CSV table of C-alpha atoms in Angstrom, one decimal:
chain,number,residue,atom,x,y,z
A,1,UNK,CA,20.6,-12.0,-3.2
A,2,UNK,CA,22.9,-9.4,-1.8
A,3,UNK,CA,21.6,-6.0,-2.2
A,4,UNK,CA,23.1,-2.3,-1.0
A,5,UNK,CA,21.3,0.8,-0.6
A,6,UNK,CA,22.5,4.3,0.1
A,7,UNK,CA,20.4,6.6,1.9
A,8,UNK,CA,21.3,10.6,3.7
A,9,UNK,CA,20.7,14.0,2.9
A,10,UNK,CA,20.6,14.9,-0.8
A,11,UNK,CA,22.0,18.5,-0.3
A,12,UNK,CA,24.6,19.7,2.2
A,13,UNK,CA,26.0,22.8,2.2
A,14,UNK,CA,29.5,24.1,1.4
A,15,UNK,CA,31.9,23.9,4.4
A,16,UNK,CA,29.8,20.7,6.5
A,17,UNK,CA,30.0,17.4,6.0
A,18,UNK,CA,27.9,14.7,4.1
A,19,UNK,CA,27.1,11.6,6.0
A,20,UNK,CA,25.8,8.8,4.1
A,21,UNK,CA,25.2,5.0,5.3
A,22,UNK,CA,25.3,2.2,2.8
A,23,UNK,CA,23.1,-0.8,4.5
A,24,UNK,CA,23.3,-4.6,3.1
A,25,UNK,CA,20.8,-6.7,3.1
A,26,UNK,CA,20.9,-10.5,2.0
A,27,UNK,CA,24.6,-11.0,3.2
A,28,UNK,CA,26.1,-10.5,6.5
A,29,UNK,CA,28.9,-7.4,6.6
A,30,UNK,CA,30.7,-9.2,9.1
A,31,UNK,CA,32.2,-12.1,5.8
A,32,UNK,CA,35.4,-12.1,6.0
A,33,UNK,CA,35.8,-12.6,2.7
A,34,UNK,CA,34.8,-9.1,1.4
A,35,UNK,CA,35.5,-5.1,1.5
A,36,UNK,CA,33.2,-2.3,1.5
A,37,UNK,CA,33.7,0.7,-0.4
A,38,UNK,CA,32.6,3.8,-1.5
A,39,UNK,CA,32.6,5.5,-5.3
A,40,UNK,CA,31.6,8.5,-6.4
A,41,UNK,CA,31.0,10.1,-10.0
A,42,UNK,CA,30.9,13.7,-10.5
A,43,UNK,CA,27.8,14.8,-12.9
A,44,UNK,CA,29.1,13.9,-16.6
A,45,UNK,CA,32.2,12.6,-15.4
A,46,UNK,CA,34.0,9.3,-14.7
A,47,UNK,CA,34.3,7.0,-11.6
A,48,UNK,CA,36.3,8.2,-8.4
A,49,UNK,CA,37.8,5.9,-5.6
A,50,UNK,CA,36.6,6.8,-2.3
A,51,UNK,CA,37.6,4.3,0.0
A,52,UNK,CA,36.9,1.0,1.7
A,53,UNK,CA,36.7,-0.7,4.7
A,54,UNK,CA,36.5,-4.0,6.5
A,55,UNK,CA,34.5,-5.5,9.0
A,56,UNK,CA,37.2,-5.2,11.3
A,57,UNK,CA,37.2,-1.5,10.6
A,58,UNK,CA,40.4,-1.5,8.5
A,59,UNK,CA,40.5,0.8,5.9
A,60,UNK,CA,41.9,2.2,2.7
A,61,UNK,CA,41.2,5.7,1.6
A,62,UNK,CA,42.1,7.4,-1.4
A,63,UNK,CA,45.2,9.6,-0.6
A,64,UNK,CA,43.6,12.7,-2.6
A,65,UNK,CA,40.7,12.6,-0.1
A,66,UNK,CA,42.4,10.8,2.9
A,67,UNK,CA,42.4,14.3,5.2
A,68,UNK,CA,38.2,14.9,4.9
A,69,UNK,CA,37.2,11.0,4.6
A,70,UNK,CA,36.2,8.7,7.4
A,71,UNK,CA,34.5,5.3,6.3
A,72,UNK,CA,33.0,3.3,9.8
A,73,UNK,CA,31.4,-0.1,9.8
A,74,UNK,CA,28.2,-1.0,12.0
A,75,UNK,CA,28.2,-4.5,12.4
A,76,UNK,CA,25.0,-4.6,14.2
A,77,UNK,CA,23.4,-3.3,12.0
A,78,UNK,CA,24.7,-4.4,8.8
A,79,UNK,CA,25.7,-1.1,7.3
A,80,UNK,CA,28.7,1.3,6.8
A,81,UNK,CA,28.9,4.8,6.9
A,82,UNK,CA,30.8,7.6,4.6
A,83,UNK,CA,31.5,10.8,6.5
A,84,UNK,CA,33.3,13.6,3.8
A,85,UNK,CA,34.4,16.7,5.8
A,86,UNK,CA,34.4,20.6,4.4
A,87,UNK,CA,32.9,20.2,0.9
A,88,UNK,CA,32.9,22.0,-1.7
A,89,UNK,CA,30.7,22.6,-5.3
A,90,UNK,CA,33.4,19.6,-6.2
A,91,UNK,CA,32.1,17.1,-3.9
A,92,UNK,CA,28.5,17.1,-6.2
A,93,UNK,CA,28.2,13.6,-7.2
A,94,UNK,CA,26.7,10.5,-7.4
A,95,UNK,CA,27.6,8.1,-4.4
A,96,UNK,CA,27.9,4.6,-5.1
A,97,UNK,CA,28.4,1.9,-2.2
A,98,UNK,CA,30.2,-1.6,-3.3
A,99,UNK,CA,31.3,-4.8,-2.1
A,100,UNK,CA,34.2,-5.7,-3.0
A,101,UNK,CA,36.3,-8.9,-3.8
A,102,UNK,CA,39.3,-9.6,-4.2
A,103,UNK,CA,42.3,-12.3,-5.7
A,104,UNK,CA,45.2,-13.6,-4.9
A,105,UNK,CA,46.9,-15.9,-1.7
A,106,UNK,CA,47.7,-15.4,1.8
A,107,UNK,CA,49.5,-12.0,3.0
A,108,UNK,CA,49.0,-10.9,-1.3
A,109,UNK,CA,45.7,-10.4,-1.0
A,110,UNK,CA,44.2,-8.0,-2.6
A,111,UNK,CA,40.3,-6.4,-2.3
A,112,UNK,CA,39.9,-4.0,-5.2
A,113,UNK,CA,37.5,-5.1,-7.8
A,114,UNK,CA,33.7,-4.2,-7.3
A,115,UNK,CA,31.3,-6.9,-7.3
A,116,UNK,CA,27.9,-5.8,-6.1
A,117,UNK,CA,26.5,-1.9,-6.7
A,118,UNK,CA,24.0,0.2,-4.5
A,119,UNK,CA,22.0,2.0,-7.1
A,120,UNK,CA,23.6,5.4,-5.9
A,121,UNK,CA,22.4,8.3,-4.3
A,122,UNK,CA,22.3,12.2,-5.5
A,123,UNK,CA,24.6,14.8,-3.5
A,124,UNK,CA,24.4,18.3,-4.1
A,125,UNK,CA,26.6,20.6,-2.6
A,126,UNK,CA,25.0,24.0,-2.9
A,127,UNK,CA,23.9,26.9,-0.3
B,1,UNK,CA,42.9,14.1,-14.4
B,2,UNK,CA,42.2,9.9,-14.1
B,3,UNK,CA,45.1,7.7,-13.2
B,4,UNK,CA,44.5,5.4,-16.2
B,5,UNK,CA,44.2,6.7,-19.1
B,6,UNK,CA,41.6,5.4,-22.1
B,7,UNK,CA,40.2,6.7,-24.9
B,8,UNK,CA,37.2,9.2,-24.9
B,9,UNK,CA,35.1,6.9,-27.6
B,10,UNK,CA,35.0,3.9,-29.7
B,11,UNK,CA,32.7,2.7,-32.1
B,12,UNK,CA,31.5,0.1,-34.4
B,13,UNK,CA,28.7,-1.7,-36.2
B,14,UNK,CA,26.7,-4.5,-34.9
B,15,UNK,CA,28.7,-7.8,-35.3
B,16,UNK,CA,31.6,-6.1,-35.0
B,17,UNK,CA,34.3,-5.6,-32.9
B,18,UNK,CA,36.0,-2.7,-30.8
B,19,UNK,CA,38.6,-3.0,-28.1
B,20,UNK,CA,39.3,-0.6,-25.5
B,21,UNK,CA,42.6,0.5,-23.9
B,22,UNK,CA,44.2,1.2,-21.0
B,23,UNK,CA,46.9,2.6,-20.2
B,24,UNK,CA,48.4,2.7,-16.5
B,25,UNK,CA,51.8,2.4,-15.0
B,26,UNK,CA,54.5,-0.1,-13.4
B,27,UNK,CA,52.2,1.1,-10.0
B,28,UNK,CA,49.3,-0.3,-11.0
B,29,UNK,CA,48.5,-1.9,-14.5
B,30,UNK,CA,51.8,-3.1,-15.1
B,31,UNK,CA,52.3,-4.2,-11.5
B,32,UNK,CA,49.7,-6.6,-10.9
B,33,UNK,CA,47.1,-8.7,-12.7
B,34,UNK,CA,44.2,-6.8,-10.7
B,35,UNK,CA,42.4,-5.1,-13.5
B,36,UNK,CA,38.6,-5.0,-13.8
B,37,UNK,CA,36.2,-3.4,-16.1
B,38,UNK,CA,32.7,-2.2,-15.6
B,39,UNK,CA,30.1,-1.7,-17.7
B,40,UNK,CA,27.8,1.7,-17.0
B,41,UNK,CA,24.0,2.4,-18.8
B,42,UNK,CA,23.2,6.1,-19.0
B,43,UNK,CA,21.7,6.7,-15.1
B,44,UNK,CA,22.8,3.5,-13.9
B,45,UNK,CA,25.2,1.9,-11.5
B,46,UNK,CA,28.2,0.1,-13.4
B,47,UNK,CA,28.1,-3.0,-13.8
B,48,UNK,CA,31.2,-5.8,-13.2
B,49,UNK,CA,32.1,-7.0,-16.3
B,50,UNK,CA,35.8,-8.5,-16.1
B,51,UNK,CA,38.2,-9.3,-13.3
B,52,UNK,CA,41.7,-10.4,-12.7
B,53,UNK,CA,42.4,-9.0,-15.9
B,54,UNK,CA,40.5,-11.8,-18.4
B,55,UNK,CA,38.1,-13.7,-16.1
B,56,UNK,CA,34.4,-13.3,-16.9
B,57,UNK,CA,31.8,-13.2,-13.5
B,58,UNK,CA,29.0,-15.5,-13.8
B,59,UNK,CA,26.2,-13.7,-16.5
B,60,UNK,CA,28.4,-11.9,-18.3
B,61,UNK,CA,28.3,-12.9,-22.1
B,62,UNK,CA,31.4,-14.7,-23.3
B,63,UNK,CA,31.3,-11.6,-25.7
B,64,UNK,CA,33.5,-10.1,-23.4
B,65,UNK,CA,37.3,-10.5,-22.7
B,66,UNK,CA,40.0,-9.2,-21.3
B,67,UNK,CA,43.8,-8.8,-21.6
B,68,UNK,CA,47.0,-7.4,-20.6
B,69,UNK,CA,50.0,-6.6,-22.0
B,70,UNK,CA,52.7,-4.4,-20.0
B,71,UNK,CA,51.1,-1.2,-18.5
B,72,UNK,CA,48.0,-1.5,-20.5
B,73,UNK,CA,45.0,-4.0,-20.2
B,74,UNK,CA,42.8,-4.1,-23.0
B,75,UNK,CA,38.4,-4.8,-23.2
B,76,UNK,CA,37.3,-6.3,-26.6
B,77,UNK,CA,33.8,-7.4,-27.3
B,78,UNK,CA,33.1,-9.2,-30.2
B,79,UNK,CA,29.6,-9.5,-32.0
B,80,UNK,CA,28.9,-6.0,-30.9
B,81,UNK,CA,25.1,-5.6,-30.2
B,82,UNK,CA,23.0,-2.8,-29.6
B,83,UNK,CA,22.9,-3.2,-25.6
B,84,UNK,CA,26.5,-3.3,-25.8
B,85,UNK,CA,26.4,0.8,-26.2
B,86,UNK,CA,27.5,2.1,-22.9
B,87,UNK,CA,30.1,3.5,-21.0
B,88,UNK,CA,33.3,1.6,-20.1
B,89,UNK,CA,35.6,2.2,-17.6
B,90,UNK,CA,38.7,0.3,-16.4
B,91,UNK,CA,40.4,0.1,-12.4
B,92,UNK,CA,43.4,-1.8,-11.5
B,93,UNK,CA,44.7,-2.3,-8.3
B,94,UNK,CA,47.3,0.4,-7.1
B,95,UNK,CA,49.5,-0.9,-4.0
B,96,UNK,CA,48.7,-0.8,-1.0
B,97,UNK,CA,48.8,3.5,-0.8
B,98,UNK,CA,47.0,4.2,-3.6
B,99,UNK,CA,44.5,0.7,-3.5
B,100,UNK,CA,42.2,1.6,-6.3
B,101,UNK,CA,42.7,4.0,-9.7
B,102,UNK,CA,39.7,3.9,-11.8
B,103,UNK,CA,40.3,5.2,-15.9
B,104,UNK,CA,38.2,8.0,-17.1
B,105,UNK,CA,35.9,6.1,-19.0
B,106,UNK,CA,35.4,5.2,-22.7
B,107,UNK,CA,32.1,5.8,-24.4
B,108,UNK,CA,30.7,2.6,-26.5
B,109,UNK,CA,28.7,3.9,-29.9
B,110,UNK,CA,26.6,1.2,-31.6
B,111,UNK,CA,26.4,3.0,-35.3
């Protein structure tokens, strides 16, 4: 059973740059048939794309987050990695990490819906 | 300000039903037949509930269902039961710019 668990600091403060790794166990990252993505949810409020990426190390990133987001991919060892530059008080969320699968045929392919959950981890931005 | 827009709260008694909108665009909802919905218990991570617009994943109670019409893809659940009471939120695939818009959630009340 596939299984994803986020791990990294629970506070950062304002101006640096949270770095958490997402690591799979029970399924190989490398599958070609899936994504990996990170979701965030700010405290009381609804879910917020953050990007995903493929074993390859293609990625998709949310364009309102695009210039401060970096998603990486560690075949070896079976994880992938979330690295948010400059925060702010805004960036206090929860952070989920996914897998994610998609539909449709050849070059229309599309990865986007979200399959399999982390249980999410706690990040405070705060001095 | 969410990309797809639902409604803050629905509500109903147990064996009945409540369906959920949501409303996108020709971008995303209205574009492609890439909607999902996810189910979300206070302090939880969400939870897949539909895909592809109407199709259930394996576990998921045939309570469930999905649909689409134009820019806005609808959740029902039928035979409403007290587990049911949770929050809701829809995504639908954006193009390949944008990728993923998530709606700002609806909240489920069992009365």
């Amino acid at each position: 059973q596939l299984q994803l668990q986020e791990s990294g600091p629970g506070l950062v403060k304002p101006s640096e740059t949270l770095s958490l790794t997402c690591a799979v166990s029970g399924g190989s990252i490398s599958s070609s048939s899936y994504y990996w993505g990170w979701i965030r949810q700010p405290p009381g409020k609804g879910l917020d794309w953050i990007g995903s990426i493929y074993y390859s190390g293609s990625t998709y990133y949310n364009p309102s987050l695009k210039s401060r987001v970096t998603i990486s991919v560690d075949t070896s060892k079976n994880q992938f990695s979330l690295k948010l530059s400059s925060v702010t008080a805004a960036d206090t969320a929860v952070y989920y990490c996914a897998r994610l699968s998609g539909s449709g045929s050849g070059y229309y392919y599309y990865y986007y819906y979200m399959d399999v959950w982390g249980k999410g981890t706690t990040v405070t931005v705060s001095s | 300000q969410s990309a797809l827009t639902q409604p803050r709260s629905v509500s109903g008694s147990p064996g009945q039903s409540v369906t959920i909108s949501c409303t996108g665009t020709s971008s995303d909802v209205g574009g492609y037949n890439y909607v999902s919905w996810y189910q979300q218990h206070p302090g939880k991570a969400p939870k897949l509930m539909i895909y592809d617009v109407s199709k259930r994943p394996s576990g998921v109670p045939d309570r469930f269902s999905g649909s689409k019409s134009g820019n806005t893809a609808s959740l029902t659940i039928s035979g409403l039961q007290a587990e049911d009471e949770a929050d809701y939120y829809c995504c639908s695939y954006a193009g390949s710019y944008t990728h993923v818009v998530f709606g700002g959630g609806t909240k489920v009340t069992v009365l």
